[in-house]
JSON list of C-alpha atoms in Angstrom, two decimals:
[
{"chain": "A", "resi": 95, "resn": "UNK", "atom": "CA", "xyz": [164.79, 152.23, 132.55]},
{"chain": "A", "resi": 96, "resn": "UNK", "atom": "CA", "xyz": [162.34, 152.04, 135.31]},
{"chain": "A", "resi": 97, "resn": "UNK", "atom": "CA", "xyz": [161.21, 148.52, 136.41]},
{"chain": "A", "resi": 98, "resn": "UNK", "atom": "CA", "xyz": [157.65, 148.48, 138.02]},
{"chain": "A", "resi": 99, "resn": "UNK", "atom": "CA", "xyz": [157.85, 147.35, 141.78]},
{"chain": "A", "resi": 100, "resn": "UNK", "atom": "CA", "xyz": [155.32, 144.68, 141.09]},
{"chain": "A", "resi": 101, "resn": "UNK", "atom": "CA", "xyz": [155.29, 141.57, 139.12]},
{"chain": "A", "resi": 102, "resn": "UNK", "atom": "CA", "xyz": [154.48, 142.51, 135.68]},
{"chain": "A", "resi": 103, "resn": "UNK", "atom": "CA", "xyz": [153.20, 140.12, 132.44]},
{"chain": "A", "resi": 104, "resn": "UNK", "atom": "CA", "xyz": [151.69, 141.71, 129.58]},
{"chain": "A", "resi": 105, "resn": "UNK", "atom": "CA", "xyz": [150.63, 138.41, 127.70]},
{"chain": "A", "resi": 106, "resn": "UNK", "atom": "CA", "xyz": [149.44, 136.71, 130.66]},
{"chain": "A", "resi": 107, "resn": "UNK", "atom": "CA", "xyz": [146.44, 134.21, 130.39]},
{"chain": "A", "resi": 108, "resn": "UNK", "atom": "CA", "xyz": [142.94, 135.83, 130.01]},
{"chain": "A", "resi": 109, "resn": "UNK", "atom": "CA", "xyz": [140.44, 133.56, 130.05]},
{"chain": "A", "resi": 110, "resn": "UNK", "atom": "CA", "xyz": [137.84, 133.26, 127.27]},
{"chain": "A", "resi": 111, "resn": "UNK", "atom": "CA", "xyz": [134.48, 132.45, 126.36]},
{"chain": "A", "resi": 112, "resn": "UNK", "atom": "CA", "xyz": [133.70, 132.35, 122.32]},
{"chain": "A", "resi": 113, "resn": "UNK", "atom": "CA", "xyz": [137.23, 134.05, 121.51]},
{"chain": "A", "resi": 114, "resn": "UNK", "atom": "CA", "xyz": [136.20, 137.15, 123.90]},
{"chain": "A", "resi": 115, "resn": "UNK", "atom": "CA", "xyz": [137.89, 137.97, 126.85]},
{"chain": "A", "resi": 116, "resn": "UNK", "atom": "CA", "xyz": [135.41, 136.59, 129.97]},
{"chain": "A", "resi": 117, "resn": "UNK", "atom": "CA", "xyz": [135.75, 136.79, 133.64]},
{"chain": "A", "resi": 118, "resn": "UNK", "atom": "CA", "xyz": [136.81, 139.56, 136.35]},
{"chain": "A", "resi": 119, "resn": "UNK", "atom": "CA", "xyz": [139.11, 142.09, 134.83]},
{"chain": "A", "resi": 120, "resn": "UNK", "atom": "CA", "xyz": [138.52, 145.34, 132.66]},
{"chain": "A", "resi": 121, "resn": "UNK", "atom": "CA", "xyz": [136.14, 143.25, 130.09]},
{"chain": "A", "resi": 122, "resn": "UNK", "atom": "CA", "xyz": [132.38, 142.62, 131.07]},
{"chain": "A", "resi": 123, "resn": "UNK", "atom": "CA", "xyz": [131.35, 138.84, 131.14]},
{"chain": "A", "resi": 124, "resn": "UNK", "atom": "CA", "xyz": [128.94, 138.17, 128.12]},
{"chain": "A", "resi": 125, "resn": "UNK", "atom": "CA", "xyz": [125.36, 137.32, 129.25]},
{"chain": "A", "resi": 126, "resn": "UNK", "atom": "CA", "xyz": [124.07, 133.80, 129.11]},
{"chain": "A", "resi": 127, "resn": "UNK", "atom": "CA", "xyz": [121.65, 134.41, 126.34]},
{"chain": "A", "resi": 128, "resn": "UNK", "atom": "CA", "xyz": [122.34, 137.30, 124.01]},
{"chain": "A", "resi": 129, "resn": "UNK", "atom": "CA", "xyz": [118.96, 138.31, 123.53]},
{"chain": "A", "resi": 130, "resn": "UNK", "atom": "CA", "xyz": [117.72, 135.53, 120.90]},
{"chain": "A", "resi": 131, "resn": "UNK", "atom": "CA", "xyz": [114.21, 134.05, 120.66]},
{"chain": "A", "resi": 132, "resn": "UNK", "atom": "CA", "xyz": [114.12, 130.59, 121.53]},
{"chain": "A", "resi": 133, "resn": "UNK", "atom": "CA", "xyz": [114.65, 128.41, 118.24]},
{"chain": "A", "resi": 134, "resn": "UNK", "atom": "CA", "xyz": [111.34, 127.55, 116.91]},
{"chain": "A", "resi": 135, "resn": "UNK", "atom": "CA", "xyz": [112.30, 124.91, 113.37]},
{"chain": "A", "resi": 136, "resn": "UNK", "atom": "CA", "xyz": [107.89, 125.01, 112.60]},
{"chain": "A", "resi": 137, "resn": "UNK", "atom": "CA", "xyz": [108.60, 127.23, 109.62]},
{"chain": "A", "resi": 138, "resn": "UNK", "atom": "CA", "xyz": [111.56, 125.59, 108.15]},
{"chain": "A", "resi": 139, "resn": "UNK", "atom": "CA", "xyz": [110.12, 122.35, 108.24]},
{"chain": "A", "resi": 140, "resn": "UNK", "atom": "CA", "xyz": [107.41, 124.04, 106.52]},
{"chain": "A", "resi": 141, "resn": "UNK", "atom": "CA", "xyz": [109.51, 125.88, 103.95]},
{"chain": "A", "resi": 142, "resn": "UNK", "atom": "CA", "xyz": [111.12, 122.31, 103.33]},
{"chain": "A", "resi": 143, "resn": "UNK", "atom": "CA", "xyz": [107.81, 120.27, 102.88]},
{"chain": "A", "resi": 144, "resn": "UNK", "atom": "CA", "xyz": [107.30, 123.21, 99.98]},
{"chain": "A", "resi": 145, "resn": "UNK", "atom": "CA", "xyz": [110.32, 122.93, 98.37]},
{"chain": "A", "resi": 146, "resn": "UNK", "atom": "CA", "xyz": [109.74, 119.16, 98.03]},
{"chain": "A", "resi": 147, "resn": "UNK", "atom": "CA", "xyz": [106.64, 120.29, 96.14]},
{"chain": "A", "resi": 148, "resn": "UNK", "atom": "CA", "xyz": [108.79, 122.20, 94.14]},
{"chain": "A", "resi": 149, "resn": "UNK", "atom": "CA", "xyz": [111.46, 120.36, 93.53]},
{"chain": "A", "resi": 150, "resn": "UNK", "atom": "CA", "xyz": [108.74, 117.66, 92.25]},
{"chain": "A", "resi": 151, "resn": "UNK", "atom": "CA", "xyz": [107.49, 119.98, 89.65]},
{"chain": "A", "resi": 152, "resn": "UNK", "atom": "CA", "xyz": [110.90, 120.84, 88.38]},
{"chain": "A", "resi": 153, "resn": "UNK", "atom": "CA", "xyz": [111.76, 117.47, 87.46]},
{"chain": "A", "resi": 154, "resn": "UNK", "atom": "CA", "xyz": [108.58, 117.46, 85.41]},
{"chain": "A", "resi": 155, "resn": "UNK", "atom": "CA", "xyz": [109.13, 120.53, 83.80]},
{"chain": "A", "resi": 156, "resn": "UNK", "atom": "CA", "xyz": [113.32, 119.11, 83.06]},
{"chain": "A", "resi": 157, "resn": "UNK", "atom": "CA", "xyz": [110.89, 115.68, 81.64]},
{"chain": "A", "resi": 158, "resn": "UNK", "atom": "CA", "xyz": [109.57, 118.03, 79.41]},
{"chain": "A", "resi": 159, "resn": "UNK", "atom": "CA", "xyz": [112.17, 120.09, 77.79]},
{"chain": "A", "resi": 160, "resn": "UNK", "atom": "CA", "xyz": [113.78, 116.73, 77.35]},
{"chain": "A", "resi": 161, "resn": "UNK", "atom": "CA", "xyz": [111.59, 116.04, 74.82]},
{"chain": "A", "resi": 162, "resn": "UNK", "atom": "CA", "xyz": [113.03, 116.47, 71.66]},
{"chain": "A", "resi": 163, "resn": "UNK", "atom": "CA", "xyz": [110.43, 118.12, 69.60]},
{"chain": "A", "resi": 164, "resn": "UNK", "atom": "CA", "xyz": [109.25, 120.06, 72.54]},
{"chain": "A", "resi": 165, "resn": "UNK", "atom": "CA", "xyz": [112.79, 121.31, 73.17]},
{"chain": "A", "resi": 166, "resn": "UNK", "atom": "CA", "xyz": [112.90, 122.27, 69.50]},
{"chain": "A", "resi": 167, "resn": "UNK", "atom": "CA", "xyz": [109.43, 123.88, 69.20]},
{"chain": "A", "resi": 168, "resn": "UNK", "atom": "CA", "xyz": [111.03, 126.11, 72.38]},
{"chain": "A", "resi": 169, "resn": "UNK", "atom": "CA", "xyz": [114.26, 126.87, 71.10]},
{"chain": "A", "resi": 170, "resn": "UNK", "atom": "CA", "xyz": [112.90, 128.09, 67.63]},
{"chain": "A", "resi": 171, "resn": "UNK", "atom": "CA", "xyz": [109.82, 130.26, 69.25]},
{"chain": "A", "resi": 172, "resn": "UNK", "atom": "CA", "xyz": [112.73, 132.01, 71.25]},
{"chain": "A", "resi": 173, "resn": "UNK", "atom": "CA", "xyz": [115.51, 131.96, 68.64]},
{"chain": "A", "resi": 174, "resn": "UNK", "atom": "CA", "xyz": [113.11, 133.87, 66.66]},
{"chain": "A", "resi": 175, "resn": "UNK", "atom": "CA", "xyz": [111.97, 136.29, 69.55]},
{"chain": "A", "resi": 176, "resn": "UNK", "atom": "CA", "xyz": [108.61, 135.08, 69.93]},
{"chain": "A", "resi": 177, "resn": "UNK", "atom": "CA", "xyz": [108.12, 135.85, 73.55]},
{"chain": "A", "resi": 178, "resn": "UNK", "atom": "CA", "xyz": [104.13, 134.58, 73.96]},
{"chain": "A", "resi": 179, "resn": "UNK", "atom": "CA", "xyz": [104.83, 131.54, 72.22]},
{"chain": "A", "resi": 180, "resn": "UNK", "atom": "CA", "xyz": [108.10, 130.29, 74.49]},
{"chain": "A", "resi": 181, "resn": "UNK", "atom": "CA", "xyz": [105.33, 131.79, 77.51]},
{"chain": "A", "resi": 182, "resn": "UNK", "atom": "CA", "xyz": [102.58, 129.20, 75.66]},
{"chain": "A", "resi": 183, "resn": "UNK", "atom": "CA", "xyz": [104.80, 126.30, 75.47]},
{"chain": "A", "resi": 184, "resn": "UNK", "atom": "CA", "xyz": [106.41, 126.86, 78.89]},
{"chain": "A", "resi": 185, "resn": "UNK", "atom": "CA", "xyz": [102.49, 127.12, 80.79]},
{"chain": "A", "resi": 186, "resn": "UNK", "atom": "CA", "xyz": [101.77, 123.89, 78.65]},
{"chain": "A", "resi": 187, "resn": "UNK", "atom": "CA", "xyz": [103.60, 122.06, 80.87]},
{"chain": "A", "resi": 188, "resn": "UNK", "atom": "CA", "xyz": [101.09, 120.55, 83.65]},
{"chain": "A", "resi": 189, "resn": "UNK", "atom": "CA", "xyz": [102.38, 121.61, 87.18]},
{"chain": "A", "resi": 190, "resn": "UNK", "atom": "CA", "xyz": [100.79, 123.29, 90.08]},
{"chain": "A", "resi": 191, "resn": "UNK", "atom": "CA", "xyz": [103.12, 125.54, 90.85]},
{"chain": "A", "resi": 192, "resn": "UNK", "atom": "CA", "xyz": [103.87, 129.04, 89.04]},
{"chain": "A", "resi": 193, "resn": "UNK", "atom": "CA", "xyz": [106.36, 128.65, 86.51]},
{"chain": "A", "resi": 194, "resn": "UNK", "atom": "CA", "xyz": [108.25, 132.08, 85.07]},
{"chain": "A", "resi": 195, "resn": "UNK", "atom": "CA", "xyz": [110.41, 131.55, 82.55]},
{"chain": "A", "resi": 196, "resn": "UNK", "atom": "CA", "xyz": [113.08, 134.19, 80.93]},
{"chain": "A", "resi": 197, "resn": "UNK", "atom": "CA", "xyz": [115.55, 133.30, 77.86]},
{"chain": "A", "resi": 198, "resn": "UNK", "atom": "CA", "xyz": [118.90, 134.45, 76.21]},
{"chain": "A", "resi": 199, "resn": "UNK", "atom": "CA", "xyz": [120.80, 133.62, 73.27]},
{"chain": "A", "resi": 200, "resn": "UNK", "atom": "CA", "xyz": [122.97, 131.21, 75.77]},
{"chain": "A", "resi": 201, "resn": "UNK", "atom": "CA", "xyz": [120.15, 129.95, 77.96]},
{"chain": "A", "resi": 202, "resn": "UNK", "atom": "CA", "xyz": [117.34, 129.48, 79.72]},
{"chain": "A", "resi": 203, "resn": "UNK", "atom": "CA", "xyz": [116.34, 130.34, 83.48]},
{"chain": "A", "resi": 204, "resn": "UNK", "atom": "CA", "xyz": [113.49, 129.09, 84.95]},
{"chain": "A", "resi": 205, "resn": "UNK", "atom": "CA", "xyz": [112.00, 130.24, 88.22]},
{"chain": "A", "resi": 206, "resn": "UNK", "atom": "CA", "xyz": [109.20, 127.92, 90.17]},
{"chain": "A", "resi": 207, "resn": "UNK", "atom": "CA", "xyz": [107.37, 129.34, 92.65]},
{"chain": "A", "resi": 208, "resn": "UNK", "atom": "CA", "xyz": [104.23, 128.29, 95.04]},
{"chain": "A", "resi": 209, "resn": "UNK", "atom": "CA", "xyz": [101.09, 127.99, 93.45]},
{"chain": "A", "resi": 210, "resn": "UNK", "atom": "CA", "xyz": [99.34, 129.91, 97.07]},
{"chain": "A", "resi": 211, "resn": "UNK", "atom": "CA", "xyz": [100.36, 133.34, 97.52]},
{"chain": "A", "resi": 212, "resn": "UNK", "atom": "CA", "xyz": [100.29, 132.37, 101.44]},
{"chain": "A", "resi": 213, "resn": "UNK", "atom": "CA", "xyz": [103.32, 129.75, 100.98]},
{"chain": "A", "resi": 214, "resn": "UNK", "atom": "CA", "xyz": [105.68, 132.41, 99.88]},
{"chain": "A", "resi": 215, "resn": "UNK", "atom": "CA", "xyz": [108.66, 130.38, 101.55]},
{"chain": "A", "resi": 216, "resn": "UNK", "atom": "CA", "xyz": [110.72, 129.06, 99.02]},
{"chain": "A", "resi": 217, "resn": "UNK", "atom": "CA", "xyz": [111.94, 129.70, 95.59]},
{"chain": "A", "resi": 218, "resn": "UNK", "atom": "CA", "xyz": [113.45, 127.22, 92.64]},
{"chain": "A", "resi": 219, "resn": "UNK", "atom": "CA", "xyz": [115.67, 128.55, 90.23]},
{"chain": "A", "resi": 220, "resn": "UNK", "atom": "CA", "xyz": [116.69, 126.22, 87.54]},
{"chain": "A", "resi": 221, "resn": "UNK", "atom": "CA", "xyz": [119.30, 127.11, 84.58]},
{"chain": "A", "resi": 222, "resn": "UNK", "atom": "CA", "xyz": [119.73, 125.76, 81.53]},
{"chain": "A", "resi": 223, "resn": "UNK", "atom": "CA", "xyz": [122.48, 126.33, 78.53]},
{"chain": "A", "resi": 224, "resn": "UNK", "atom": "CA", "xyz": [121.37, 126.13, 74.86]},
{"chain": "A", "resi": 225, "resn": "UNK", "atom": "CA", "xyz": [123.84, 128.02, 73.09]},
{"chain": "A", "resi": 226, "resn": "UNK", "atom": "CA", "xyz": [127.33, 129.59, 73.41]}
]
């Protein structure tokens, strides 16, 4: 078989940057910065603060269908398909935000959403089983 005249290693060491080949040689050296904006947090820490907000009406809300007779009034309204009355009892509960509110025969799934149309930056979803 014919031996090349020159030192030959196919699995020789190629140096690396991120797990991609770096440095001279056939492969192109990655740039620095690959293009992204400089990291600006101003709207996460926004989106956060929010959430808190949220968060702080979905423990009322959970206050309130853990209230015995409310939880039963709600249960029978949608056992017995009365859709405005489970949307009557649900907007009787005193939050700021939006609360949407959507039941099955196994549960219920609550959705909590700003109250401002301009602080679209966070949704809660809450679930709840009731039934098999």
């Amino acid at each position: 078989m014919y031996s090349p005249p020159y030192p030959y290693f196919p699995h020789a060491f190629v140096p690396t940057v991120h797990g991609l080949p770096a440095g001279p040689g056939p492969f192109p050296r990655l740039p620095e910065n690959p293009g992204y904006p400089p990291v600006e947090p101003k709207q996460l820490i926004s989106s956060a603060a929010s959430l808190r907000k949220l968060l702080a009406d979905g423990n009322v809300v959970l206050a309130r269908l853990s209230d015995e007779p409310f939880a039963r009034r709600l249960m029978t309204a949608a056992q017995a398909g009365r859709k405005q009355e489970v949307d009557r009892l649900m907007k009787s509960i005193a939050i700021s935000s939006v609360l949407a509110a959507r039941y099955t025969p196994s549960g219920l799934v609550m959705t909590v959403t700003p109250g401002d149309q301009d602080l679209a930056c966070c949704v809660l979803t809450m679930s709840l089983k009731w039934g098999q």
